[in-house]
Amino acid sequence: MSSNLHFGNLSVSIFGESHGNGIGVVIDGLPGGCEIDFDRILDFMARRAPKKDGISTRRNEKDFPEIMSGYLNGKTTGTPLCAVIKNTDQHSKDYGNIETVARPGHADYTGSVRYNNANDIRGGGHFSGRITAPLVFAGAVCGQILEQKGIYSGAHILSIGNIYDNKFDSVNVTKEDLETVKTKDFPLINSAVEQEMKDKVKAASDKLDSIGGRIECAVTGLPAGIGSPMFDGLENRISQAVFGVPAVKGIEFGVGFDFADMCGSEANDCFTTDGKTIKTVTNNNGGILGGISSGMPVIFTAAIKPTPSIAQPQQTVDYVKMENTVLEIKGRHDACIVPRAVPVIEAAANIAVLSFLI
Amino acid sequence: MSSNLHFGNLSVSIFGESHGNGIGVVIDGLPGGCEIDFDRILDFMARRAPKKDGISTRRNEKDFPEIMSGYLNGKTTGTPLCAVIKNTDQHSKDYGNIETVARPGHADYTGSVRYNNANDIRGGGHFSGRITAPLVFAGAVCGQILEQKGIYSGAHILSIGNIYDNKFDSVNVTKEDLETVKTKDFPLINSAVEQEMKDKVKAASDKLDSIGGRIECAVTGLPAGIGSPMFDGLENRISQAVFGVPAVKGIEFGVGFDFADMCGSEANDCFTTDGKTIKTVTNNNGGILGGISSGMPVIFTAAIKPTPSIAQPQQTVDYVKMENTVLEIKGRHDACIVPRAVPVIEAAANIAVLSFLI
Amino acid sequence: MSSNLHFGNLSVSIFGESHGNGIGVVIDGLPGGCEIDFDRILDFMARRAPKKDGISTRRNEKDFPEIMSGYLNGKTTGTPLCAVIKNTDQHSKDYGNIETVARPGHADYTGSVRYNNANDIRGGGHFSGRITAPLVFAGAVCGQILEQKGIYSGAHILSIGNIYDNKFDSVNVTKEDLETVKTKDFPLINSAVEQEMKDKVKAASDKLDSIGGRIECAVTGLPAGIGSPMFDGLENRISQAVFGVPAVKGIEFGVGFDFADMCGSEANDCFTTDGKTIKTVTNNNGGILGGISSGMPVIFTAAIKPTPSIAQPQQTVDYVKMENTVLEIKGRHDACIVPRAVPVIEAAANIAVLSFLI
Amino acid sequence: MSSNLHFGNLSVSIFGESHGNGIGVVIDGLPGGCEIDFDRILDFMARRAPKKDGISTRRNEKDFPEIMSGYLNGKTTGTPLCAVIKNTDQHSKDYGNIETVARPGHADYTGSVRYNNANDIRGGGHFSGRITAPLVFAGAVCGQILEQKGIYSGAHILSIGNIYDNKFDSVNVTKEDLETVKTKDFPLINSAVEQEMKDKVKAASDKLDSIGGRIECAVTGLPAGIGSPMFDGLENRISQAVFGVPAVKGIEFGVGFDFADMCGSEANDCFTTDGKTIKTVTNNNGGILGGISSGMPVIFTAAIKPTPSIAQPQQTVDYVKMENTVLEIKGRHDACIVPRAVPVIEAAANIAVLSFLI
């Protein structure tokens, strides 16, 4: 198996290759009768689509999802919901010369070994970032159901290169905060750094290079008591889902790796009550204690590696001829995929969180 | 569910509470006929046991595992292998005063909500670090089977506070390197920093405080082609298992979060071949591309938060009375759990990696 | 979840409603590089399609599967294989009058409760027999991979009403026997009873009634030692898959329910060896002992209930109005679905058996 | 994997061999705070224990379950509940001579192939009927939780040889009916046939033979709408669990195999309403339509094969020496395991049904 998330009563099964007939997803286990606004799904998916801003690839993806099943009269039917996105704009020739030359940082070689050299490698095949479109579709559906339960999620660019956005206020972040940042073309809390970030990407692009970054995601409104200890908690499911997004190489909850340098007296989130509800004064733990939600915002950060596809000449190997060679990647590629990855990370979180509630 | 890892054909089900009758594990799916040296299991478990070095708790755990099933004549039978560790040394009174006062940084409150206030909270109950003993047992068994396939794992303290050990050589680390570091009482590659680290822990302890750290783990000998893209790759399974270890709040593969600040030209691991095998010149990706092993060492780092149990007075809440209160935690607690967590992280990795091979 | 078979490393996820945009299946976990003859898939699917023989519905299904992913140059790629069958021939009006009147023997009422009255009930929706088309597709793919391992399956009509075909020779049935019966338009070992069976169906049809039957399925070439005791054996997986076929209400392995009336001395299959291989003299256990294959043919029988859709007036309930009413079902329905269910049962067996081998 | 039932949010993991140190079960996923009467668990387990009635084995099993975890102050804690039964009464010598001689009808040979000849075969090892003791424990726990939801189950001997008990009234069976039959030493609805059945068993025993039978199980109080279509319905889960009971070779729901000979007009269960609730007039479908409960009693029947262990000489094979031989099984064995299997079947049903409700 590979592309099947199996969380309790929810299953999300993604399929497709970059240059095959179509890509898509089957979501099995949704409750029946949940209202889903199709236009809002398209809006969510548009956040991932290539931008005209000089940062994202110019490839004109017509990622229109056709719903095959599971959706009727604006509502989930409760039976498996399948959406298919036809592939229409494949420029296979662009990739012609790299058929068996491993692109460094990509899964060409590992995929070839894994699949007995039989996998479709055109455009990255099943490993292509394009496969995140159906993941975003699924996350958009799950997100609308979460909203109906008073749960809201949102992600933003936390850093590109070493240029940083502000962090979410881990104690007080509101759904309005999430909504505001999500709807921006370039999702930053502090848009004052936007130009600096874009310059950083432009500079990398000009050098035929690429650049990585960080994405922070928050989920508000999740009541306390959701998740389980050990292997089936919020951290386990969210990380399993988020590592499903190509280019993610790290994840941390709350202050994450900063915990390593802290003392307990700084790190511990003290509890406080007004007699009715319990909160923590700080939220270093990112809303999760023992795998279970504390009622505070769930916060995590993912590390996104720089786009491996760069136009500079790179030393590599033809893994069929078993010869060293030099590769210059042609084609159209984002110099920084962080902006487009923002809704993908959010989608993965939506799926993981909703899975605990159905 | 909570404590059941379900990876393909392998299931690891952990049970127990700190002050119940016993804790243990059922490992289901092991092949029959694998030689398992029971003494080596004990050695592995001893690495997690409290040390006499002033760093670990003085609680004298007699964590002797009784094998109930699945093991005969020094070999796995192939049917479920169960080990039980009886609890014998519970000082329940030590915890008497915190019954419904939430210890900051612990899962007392979230567990109480999750389990309708019915869970056993003595000594942390199922959330106790003690529950990692059966996890280590399972990892020790899996590790021996991995060795029979030429696969070796090892972990070490990467940092405590801001004192750092060296990192593994991500390209050339050998099983001998792993063996050397693993067998040390205080598992460091560069033992020159041992005293500095211990001083750091002592200083925290003296201030009735605690301190966090990082653990690095490597797996060598894993052939290329293991794992799957998207949701069922090495990163997904390892992270799901590693977040099962209490106090882990982050995980990164290869250079992980450092990728965020890198350019593609630095980050990409170039391939090279001698005509027979393929390697990468660097190993920033930690031996994993597209969720699949590249044949290079698998490397990851986990962030460990400081022990939440500190003796300083802390603001918190009695979650039954719904009153604010001040808590001073008595009892014996490690000021730094990083050293004892090293074999636990390694054990989680062993389980995740072996699951792909059976 | 509902329509997702999750067996070890194989996942089969079926989606679709009778009158939605399309139905289909995602098969995740197939090895890469397995040759799959697309025409042979179509042949397998044609066995399920309505016949012109006066027995099956005249509805002209154009069940052409479009492969979206996972299949390239005549081989599996190893990544998820998705096939979609567009729905083109829906006569929704035929079903107009039964929207909220529960058809006896159907899942209209139970599905309505299950899905908060939101499921698509046109033509049976997700409960329609039409949803077995993608199941057959998946079984056809799995069957070709099994054949490459020397494993062959085949099913036939064992009975319709109380007219019986011969049983497979449970000890000596060959792949040629299976091939012969499978390729018949009306799959019987003893075609001498064909007319009698068809008369039985015709008689039921003439009375605006329907009739049930039995299907026997055999799998040859499966080596000894496949499957596991207790909950994950051949019987568990095959039964879980076979009860996924609408109208199946019973399953038995080997002599099955006849065991209940037997003595141990008759029932036990004695072992014998020629010094090289071990066989049993009889095969009452249907090739399975303790959930594990014995090397003898795997044999099971499924009970198929009569088509619930009959044109006679039936007492029933409008479950929205909560009123008693009388229903006369219009539309085109098979008076006996047993012949068309034969390849569906075989397909379910193929999926279950292959799941143990990957 | 083998002995791990994984149903949605419930996991039941059974371990142990007949002559190992202990057998037991881990139940993971129970809600916290459910009252469980330990004495009632013992009562349930006593129903499976050998009787003094000359029918069951005289082996004096002291099947006392020690709860290791998950149970405190008479309630589930919500964390994994583990019970261990120590093995104390193993007469290994009794089995000495059959070490590598395959007992016909048993899994000695198939288990040996499956487990590379490494499995513990003393007393049947993990394949022993003794392993059903922890299954019964789990079913007893699940049954008490079901009762708290108004759901009751009960099973009885439907036949031994060709002597039949009455069937449950599939429309009107009450919890009192279930309670009455369950608490009998020899669980029959119509105790008038008890002596005849016992004579049948005695006759088989006198001939050094054994005899099979049928067990019928009913579940009342299950509301409509529970379960899912295709692969995750009541029939799928119940059958997966019930085939986990050694000696079960068939299962049918409602009238099951009798459907095969029926017309739709007889088979269909007509719906009726009093304006408030919906029922069916008959219940041929055993309370399940499309995998989903109809609100009528869930009814199924399992076929139990005759005890394979018979004292008559049997032709068989030494599978290590690869030689034909004759086996005379010594030791103490039930001539009919049907009475003792009754609570086991009920337990399997309890687990499967409860899994849909948590």
JSON list of N, CA and C in Angstrom, two decimals, chain A residues 215-266:
[
{"chain": "A", "resi": 215, "resn": "ILE", "atom": "N", "xyz": [6.21, 25.84, 7.01]},
{"chain": "A", "resi": 215, "resn": "ILE", "atom": "CA", "xyz": [4.78, 26.15, 7.01]},
{"chain": "A", "resi": 215, "resn": "ILE", "atom": "C", "xyz": [4.24, 25.88, 8.41]},
{"chain": "A", "resi": 216, "resn": "GLU", "atom": "N", "xyz": [3.51, 26.85, 8.92]},
{"chain": "A", "resi": 216, "resn": "GLU", "atom": "CA", "xyz": [2.89, 26.66, 10.24]},
{"chain": "A", "resi": 216, "resn": "GLU", "atom": "C", "xyz": [1.39, 26.49, 10.04]},
{"chain": "A", "resi": 217, "resn": "CYS", "atom": "N", "xyz": [0.82, 25.59, 10.78]},
{"chain": "A", "resi": 217, "resn": "CYS", "atom": "CA", "xyz": [-0.61, 25.30, 10.65]},
{"chain": "A", "resi": 217, "resn": "CYS", "atom": "C", "xyz": [-1.24, 25.31, 12.04]},
{"chain": "A", "resi": 218, "resn": "ALA", "atom": "N", "xyz": [-2.44, 25.86, 12.14]},
{"chain": "A", "resi": 218, "resn": "ALA", "atom": "CA", "xyz": [-3.16, 25.88, 13.42]},
{"chain": "A", "resi": 218, "resn": "ALA", "atom": "C", "xyz": [-4.57, 25.35, 13.22]},
{"chain": "A", "resi": 219, "resn": "VAL", "atom": "N", "xyz": [-5.07, 24.71, 14.25]},
{"chain": "A", "resi": 219, "resn": "VAL", "atom": "CA", "xyz": [-6.45, 24.23, 14.26]},
{"chain": "A", "resi": 219, "resn": "VAL", "atom": "C", "xyz": [-7.09, 24.73, 15.54]},
{"chain": "A", "resi": 220, "resn": "THR", "atom": "N", "xyz": [-8.15, 25.50, 15.41]},
{"chain": "A", "resi": 220, "resn": "THR", "atom": "CA", "xyz": [-8.82, 26.03, 16.59]},
{"chain": "A", "resi": 220, "resn": "THR", "atom": "C", "xyz": [-10.19, 25.38, 16.76]},
{"chain": "A", "resi": 221, "resn": "GLY", "atom": "N", "xyz": [-10.67, 25.41, 17.99]},
{"chain": "A", "resi": 221, "resn": "GLY", "atom": "CA", "xyz": [-12.03, 24.94, 18.25]},
{"chain": "A", "resi": 221, "resn": "GLY", "atom": "C", "xyz": [-12.11, 23.46, 18.56]},
{"chain": "A", "resi": 222, "resn": "LEU", "atom": "N", "xyz": [-10.98, 22.78, 18.49]},
{"chain": "A", "resi": 222, "resn": "LEU", "atom": "CA", "xyz": [-10.99, 21.36, 18.81]},
{"chain": "A", "resi": 222, "resn": "LEU", "atom": "C", "xyz": [-11.17, 21.22, 20.33]},
{"chain": "A", "resi": 223, "resn": "PRO", "atom": "N", "xyz": [-12.21, 20.54, 20.76]},
{"chain": "A", "resi": 223, "resn": "PRO", "atom": "CA", "xyz": [-12.41, 20.40, 22.20]},
{"chain": "A", "resi": 223, "resn": "PRO", "atom": "C", "xyz": [-11.32, 19.53, 22.83]},
{"chain": "A", "resi": 224, "resn": "ALA", "atom": "N", "xyz": [-11.15, 19.64, 24.13]},
{"chain": "A", "resi": 224, "resn": "ALA", "atom": "CA", "xyz": [-10.22, 18.77, 24.84]},
{"chain": "A", "resi": 224, "resn": "ALA", "atom": "C", "xyz": [-10.69, 17.33, 24.79]},
{"chain": "A", "resi": 225, "resn": "GLY", "atom": "N", "xyz": [-9.74, 16.41, 24.83]},
{"chain": "A", "resi": 225, "resn": "GLY", "atom": "CA", "xyz": [-10.09, 15.00, 24.94]},
{"chain": "A", "resi": 225, "resn": "GLY", "atom": "C", "xyz": [-10.10, 14.22, 23.64]},
{"chain": "A", "resi": 226, "resn": "ILE", "atom": "N", "xyz": [-9.63, 14.83, 22.55]},
{"chain": "A", "resi": 226, "resn": "ILE", "atom": "CA", "xyz": [-9.62, 14.15, 21.24]},
{"chain": "A", "resi": 226, "resn": "ILE", "atom": "C", "xyz": [-8.24, 13.55, 20.99]},
{"chain": "A", "resi": 227, "resn": "GLY", "atom": "N", "xyz": [-8.20, 12.31, 20.59]},
{"chain": "A", "resi": 227, "resn": "GLY", "atom": "CA", "xyz": [-6.94, 11.63, 20.33]},
{"chain": "A", "resi": 227, "resn": "GLY", "atom": "C", "xyz": [-6.67, 10.56, 21.37]},
{"chain": "A", "resi": 228, "resn": "SER", "atom": "N", "xyz": [-5.61, 9.84, 21.20]},
{"chain": "A", "resi": 228, "resn": "SER", "atom": "CA", "xyz": [-5.30, 8.73, 22.09]},
{"chain": "A", "resi": 228, "resn": "SER", "atom": "C", "xyz": [-3.81, 8.71, 22.38]},
{"chain": "A", "resi": 229, "resn": "PRO", "atom": "N", "xyz": [-3.43, 8.09, 23.50]},
{"chain": "A", "resi": 229, "resn": "PRO", "atom": "CA", "xyz": [-2.01, 8.01, 23.82]},
{"chain": "A", "resi": 229, "resn": "PRO", "atom": "C", "xyz": [-1.25, 7.07, 22.89]},
{"chain": "A", "resi": 230, "resn": "MET", "atom": "N", "xyz": [0.02, 7.14, 22.98]},
{"chain": "A", "resi": 230, "resn": "MET", "atom": "CA", "xyz": [0.96, 6.31, 22.23]},
{"chain": "A", "resi": 230, "resn": "MET", "atom": "C", "xyz": [0.83, 6.47, 20.72]},
{"chain": "A", "resi": 231, "resn": "PHE", "atom": "N", "xyz": [0.26, 5.46, 20.03]},
{"chain": "A", "resi": 231, "resn": "PHE", "atom": "CA", "xyz": [0.43, 5.43, 18.58]},
{"chain": "A", "resi": 231, "resn": "PHE", "atom": "C", "xyz": [-0.74, 5.99, 17.79]},
{"chain": "A", "resi": 232, "resn": "ASP", "atom": "N", "xyz": [-1.78, 6.40, 18.46]},
{"chain": "A", "resi": 232, "resn": "ASP", "atom": "CA", "xyz": [-2.95, 6.85, 17.71]},
{"chain": "A", "resi": 232, "resn": "ASP", "atom": "C", "xyz": [-3.44, 8.22, 18.20]},
{"chain": "A", "resi": 233, "resn": "GLY", "atom": "N", "xyz": [-2.49, 9.09, 18.53]},
{"chain": "A", "resi": 233, "resn": "GLY", "atom": "CA", "xyz": [-2.82, 10.42, 18.98]},
{"chain": "A", "resi": 233, "resn": "GLY", "atom": "C", "xyz": [-2.81, 11.42, 17.83]},
{"chain": "A", "resi": 234, "resn": "LEU", "atom": "N", "xyz": [-3.08, 12.65, 18.18]},
{"chain": "A", "resi": 234, "resn": "LEU", "atom": "CA", "xyz": [-3.09, 13.72, 17.17]},
{"chain": "A", "resi": 234, "resn": "LEU", "atom": "C", "xyz": [-1.74, 13.83, 16.47]},
{"chain": "A", "resi": 235, "resn": "GLU", "atom": "N", "xyz": [-0.66, 13.73, 17.25]},
{"chain": "A", "resi": 235, "resn": "GLU", "atom": "CA", "xyz": [0.66, 13.88, 16.63]},
{"chain": "A", "resi": 235, "resn": "GLU", "atom": "C", "xyz": [0.94, 12.74, 15.66]},
{"chain": "A", "resi": 236, "resn": "ASN", "atom": "N", "xyz": [0.55, 11.53, 16.04]},
{"chain": "A", "resi": 236, "resn": "ASN", "atom": "CA", "xyz": [0.80, 10.38, 15.17]},
{"chain": "A", "resi": 236, "resn": "ASN", "atom": "C", "xyz": [0.05, 10.52, 13.85]},
{"chain": "A", "resi": 237, "resn": "ARG", "atom": "N", "xyz": [-1.24, 10.81, 13.93]},
{"chain": "A", "resi": 237, "resn": "ARG", "atom": "CA", "xyz": [-2.02, 10.87, 12.70]},
{"chain": "A", "resi": 237, "resn": "ARG", "atom": "C", "xyz": [-1.64, 12.07, 11.85]},
{"chain": "A", "resi": 238, "resn": "ILE", "atom": "N", "xyz": [-1.46, 13.23, 12.50]},
{"chain": "A", "resi": 238, "resn": "ILE", "atom": "CA", "xyz": [-1.10, 14.42, 11.72]},
{"chain": "A", "resi": 238, "resn": "ILE", "atom": "C", "xyz": [0.25, 14.20, 11.03]},
{"chain": "A", "resi": 239, "resn": "SER", "atom": "N", "xyz": [1.21, 13.64, 11.76]},
{"chain": "A", "resi": 239, "resn": "SER", "atom": "CA", "xyz": [2.53, 13.45, 11.13]},
{"chain": "A", "resi": 239, "resn": "SER", "atom": "C", "xyz": [2.45, 12.42, 10.01]},
{"chain": "A", "resi": 240, "resn": "GLN", "atom": "N", "xyz": [1.68, 11.35, 10.22]},
{"chain": "A", "resi": 240, "resn": "GLN", "atom": "CA", "xyz": [1.56, 10.36, 9.15]},
{"chain": "A", "resi": 240, "resn": "GLN", "atom": "C", "xyz": [0.98, 11.00, 7.89]},
{"chain": "A", "resi": 241, "resn": "ALA", "atom": "N", "xyz": [-0.01, 11.86, 8.08]},
{"chain": "A", "resi": 241, "resn": "ALA", "atom": "CA", "xyz": [-0.64, 12.53, 6.93]},
{"chain": "A", "resi": 241, "resn": "ALA", "atom": "C", "xyz": [0.30, 13.57, 6.31]},
{"chain": "A", "resi": 242, "resn": "VAL", "atom": "N", "xyz": [0.95, 14.35, 7.15]},
{"chain": "A", "resi": 242, "resn": "VAL", "atom": "CA", "xyz": [1.76, 15.47, 6.64]},
{"chain": "A", "resi": 242, "resn": "VAL", "atom": "C", "xyz": [3.01, 14.95, 5.92]},
{"chain": "A", "resi": 243, "resn": "PHE", "atom": "N", "xyz": [3.58, 13.86, 6.40]},
{"chain": "A", "resi": 243, "resn": "PHE", "atom": "CA", "xyz": [4.73, 13.29, 5.66]},
{"chain": "A", "resi": 243, "resn": "PHE", "atom": "C", "xyz": [4.27, 12.69, 4.33]},
{"chain": "A", "resi": 244, "resn": "GLY", "atom": "N", "xyz": [2.98, 12.63, 4.11]},
{"chain": "A", "resi": 244, "resn": "GLY", "atom": "CA", "xyz": [2.47, 12.23, 2.80]},
{"chain": "A", "resi": 244, "resn": "GLY", "atom": "C", "xyz": [2.60, 13.33, 1.76]},
{"chain": "A", "resi": 245, "resn": "VAL", "atom": "N", "xyz": [2.90, 14.53, 2.19]},
{"chain": "A", "resi": 245, "resn": "VAL", "atom": "CA", "xyz": [3.08, 15.64, 1.27]},
{"chain": "A", "resi": 245, "resn": "VAL", "atom": "C", "xyz": [4.53, 15.64, 0.79]},
{"chain": "A", "resi": 246, "resn": "PRO", "atom": "N", "xyz": [4.75, 15.51, -0.51]},
{"chain": "A", "resi": 246, "resn": "PRO", "atom": "CA", "xyz": [6.13, 15.48, -1.00]},
{"chain": "A", "resi": 246, "resn": "PRO", "atom": "C", "xyz": [6.90, 16.71, -0.51]},
{"chain": "A", "resi": 247, "resn": "ALA", "atom": "N", "xyz": [8.16, 16.54, -0.21]},
{"chain": "A", "resi": 247, "resn": "ALA", "atom": "CA", "xyz": [9.08, 17.62, 0.19]},
{"chain": "A", "resi": 247, "resn": "ALA", "atom": "C", "xyz": [9.05, 17.92, 1.69]},
{"chain": "A", "resi": 248, "resn": "VAL", "atom": "N", "xyz": [8.09, 17.38, 2.42]},
{"chain": "A", "resi": 248, "resn": "VAL", "atom": "CA", "xyz": [8.11, 17.56, 3.88]},
{"chain": "A", "resi": 248, "resn": "VAL", "atom": "C", "xyz": [9.20, 16.66, 4.47]},
{"chain": "A", "resi": 249, "resn": "LYS", "atom": "N", "xyz": [10.09, 17.24, 5.24]},
{"chain": "A", "resi": 249, "resn": "LYS", "atom": "CA", "xyz": [11.17, 16.45, 5.84]},
{"chain": "A", "resi": 249, "resn": "LYS", "atom": "C", "xyz": [11.22, 16.59, 7.37]},
{"chain": "A", "resi": 250, "resn": "GLY", "atom": "N", "xyz": [10.31, 17.35, 7.95]},
{"chain": "A", "resi": 250, "resn": "GLY", "atom": "CA", "xyz": [10.29, 17.46, 9.39]},
{"chain": "A", "resi": 250, "resn": "GLY", "atom": "C", "xyz": [8.95, 18.00, 9.86]},
{"chain": "A", "resi": 251, "resn": "ILE", "atom": "N", "xyz": [8.60, 17.66, 11.09]},
{"chain": "A", "resi": 251, "resn": "ILE", "atom": "CA", "xyz": [7.38, 18.20, 11.68]},
{"chain": "A", "resi": 251, "resn": "ILE", "atom": "C", "xyz": [7.62, 18.39, 13.17]},
{"chain": "A", "resi": 252, "resn": "GLU", "atom": "N", "xyz": [7.06, 19.44, 13.71]},
{"chain": "A", "resi": 252, "resn": "GLU", "atom": "CA", "xyz": [7.18, 19.67, 15.15]},
{"chain": "A", "resi": 252, "resn": "GLU", "atom": "C", "xyz": [5.86, 20.26, 15.65]},
{"chain": "A", "resi": 253, "resn": "PHE", "atom": "N", "xyz": [5.51, 19.90, 16.87]},
{"chain": "A", "resi": 253, "resn": "PHE", "atom": "CA", "xyz": [4.27, 20.35, 17.47]},
{"chain": "A", "resi": 253, "resn": "PHE", "atom": "C", "xyz": [4.58, 21.36, 18.56]},
{"chain": "A", "resi": 254, "resn": "GLY", "atom": "N", "xyz": [3.81, 22.43, 18.60]},
{"chain": "A", "resi": 254, "resn": "GLY", "atom": "CA", "xyz": [4.09, 23.50, 19.54]},
{"chain": "A", "resi": 254, "resn": "GLY", "atom": "C", "xyz": [5.47, 24.07, 19.28]},
{"chain": "A", "resi": 255, "resn": "VAL", "atom": "N", "xyz": [6.24, 24.28, 20.33]},
{"chain": "A", "resi": 255, "resn": "VAL", "atom": "CA", "xyz": [7.58, 24.82, 20.09]},
{"chain": "A", "resi": 255, "resn": "VAL", "atom": "C", "xyz": [8.55, 23.77, 19.58]},
{"chain": "A", "resi": 256, "resn": "GLY", "atom": "N", "xyz": [8.13, 22.52, 19.57]},
{"chain": "A", "resi": 256, "resn": "GLY", "atom": "CA", "xyz": [8.86, 21.47, 18.88]},
{"chain": "A", "resi": 256, "resn": "GLY", "atom": "C", "xyz": [10.32, 21.35, 19.26]},
{"chain": "A", "resi": 257, "resn": "PHE", "atom": "N", "xyz": [11.19, 21.55, 18.28]},
{"chain": "A", "resi": 257, "resn": "PHE", "atom": "CA", "xyz": [12.62, 21.35, 18.54]},
{"chain": "A", "resi": 257, "resn": "PHE", "atom": "C", "xyz": [13.16, 22.36, 19.56]},
{"chain": "A", "resi": 258, "resn": "ASP", "atom": "N", "xyz": [12.48, 23.48, 19.74]},
{"chain": "A", "resi": 258, "resn": "ASP", "atom": "CA", "xyz": [12.94, 24.42, 20.76]},
{"chain": "A", "resi": 258, "resn": "ASP", "atom": "C", "xyz": [12.80, 23.83, 22.17]},
{"chain": "A", "resi": 259, "resn": "PHE", "atom": "N", "xyz": [11.89, 22.88, 22.35]},
{"chain": "A", "resi": 259, "resn": "PHE", "atom": "CA", "xyz": [11.78, 22.21, 23.64]},
{"chain": "A", "resi": 259, "resn": "PHE", "atom": "C", "xyz": [13.13, 21.66, 24.10]},
{"chain": "A", "resi": 260, "resn": "ALA", "atom": "N", "xyz": [13.93, 21.24, 23.11]},
{"chain": "A", "resi": 260, "resn": "ALA", "atom": "CA", "xyz": [15.18, 20.54, 23.42]},
{"chain": "A", "resi": 260, "resn": "ALA", "atom": "C", "xyz": [16.13, 21.41, 24.23]},
{"chain": "A", "resi": 261, "resn": "ASP", "atom": "N", "xyz": [15.99, 22.72, 24.07]},
{"chain": "A", "resi": 261, "resn": "ASP", "atom": "CA", "xyz": [16.90, 23.63, 24.77]},
{"chain": "A", "resi": 261, "resn": "ASP", "atom": "C", "xyz": [16.25, 24.30, 25.98]},
{"chain": "A", "resi": 262, "resn": "MET", "atom": "N", "xyz": [15.05, 23.87, 26.30]},
{"chain": "A", "resi": 262, "resn": "MET", "atom": "CA", "xyz": [14.31, 24.53, 27.37]},
{"chain": "A", "resi": 262, "resn": "MET", "atom": "C", "xyz": [14.38, 23.74, 28.68]},
{"chain": "A", "resi": 263, "resn": "CYS", "atom": "N", "xyz": [14.11, 24.47, 29.76]},
{"chain": "A", "resi": 263, "resn": "CYS", "atom": "CA", "xyz": [13.91, 23.85, 31.06]},
{"chain": "A", "resi": 263, "resn": "CYS", "atom": "C", "xyz": [12.43, 23.56, 31.24]},
{"chain": "A", "resi": 264, "resn": "GLY", "atom": "N", "xyz": [12.13, 22.59, 32.08]},
{"chain": "A", "resi": 264, "resn": "GLY", "atom": "CA", "xyz": [10.74, 22.26, 32.37]},
{"chain": "A", "resi": 264, "resn": "GLY", "atom": "C", "xyz": [9.95, 23.45, 32.86]},
{"chain": "A", "resi": 265, "resn": "SER", "atom": "N", "xyz": [10.60, 24.27, 33.66]},
{"chain": "A", "resi": 265, "resn": "SER", "atom": "CA", "xyz": [9.87, 25.41, 34.23]},
{"chain": "A", "resi": 265, "resn": "SER", "atom": "C", "xyz": [9.46, 26.42, 33.15]},
{"chain": "A", "resi": 266, "resn": "GLU", "atom": "N", "xyz": [10.21, 26.49, 32.08]},
{"chain": "A", "resi": 266, "resn": "GLU", "atom": "CA", "xyz": [9.80, 27.34, 30.95]},
{"chain": "A", "resi": 266, "resn": "GLU", "atom": "C", "xyz": [8.82, 26.62, 30.04]}
]
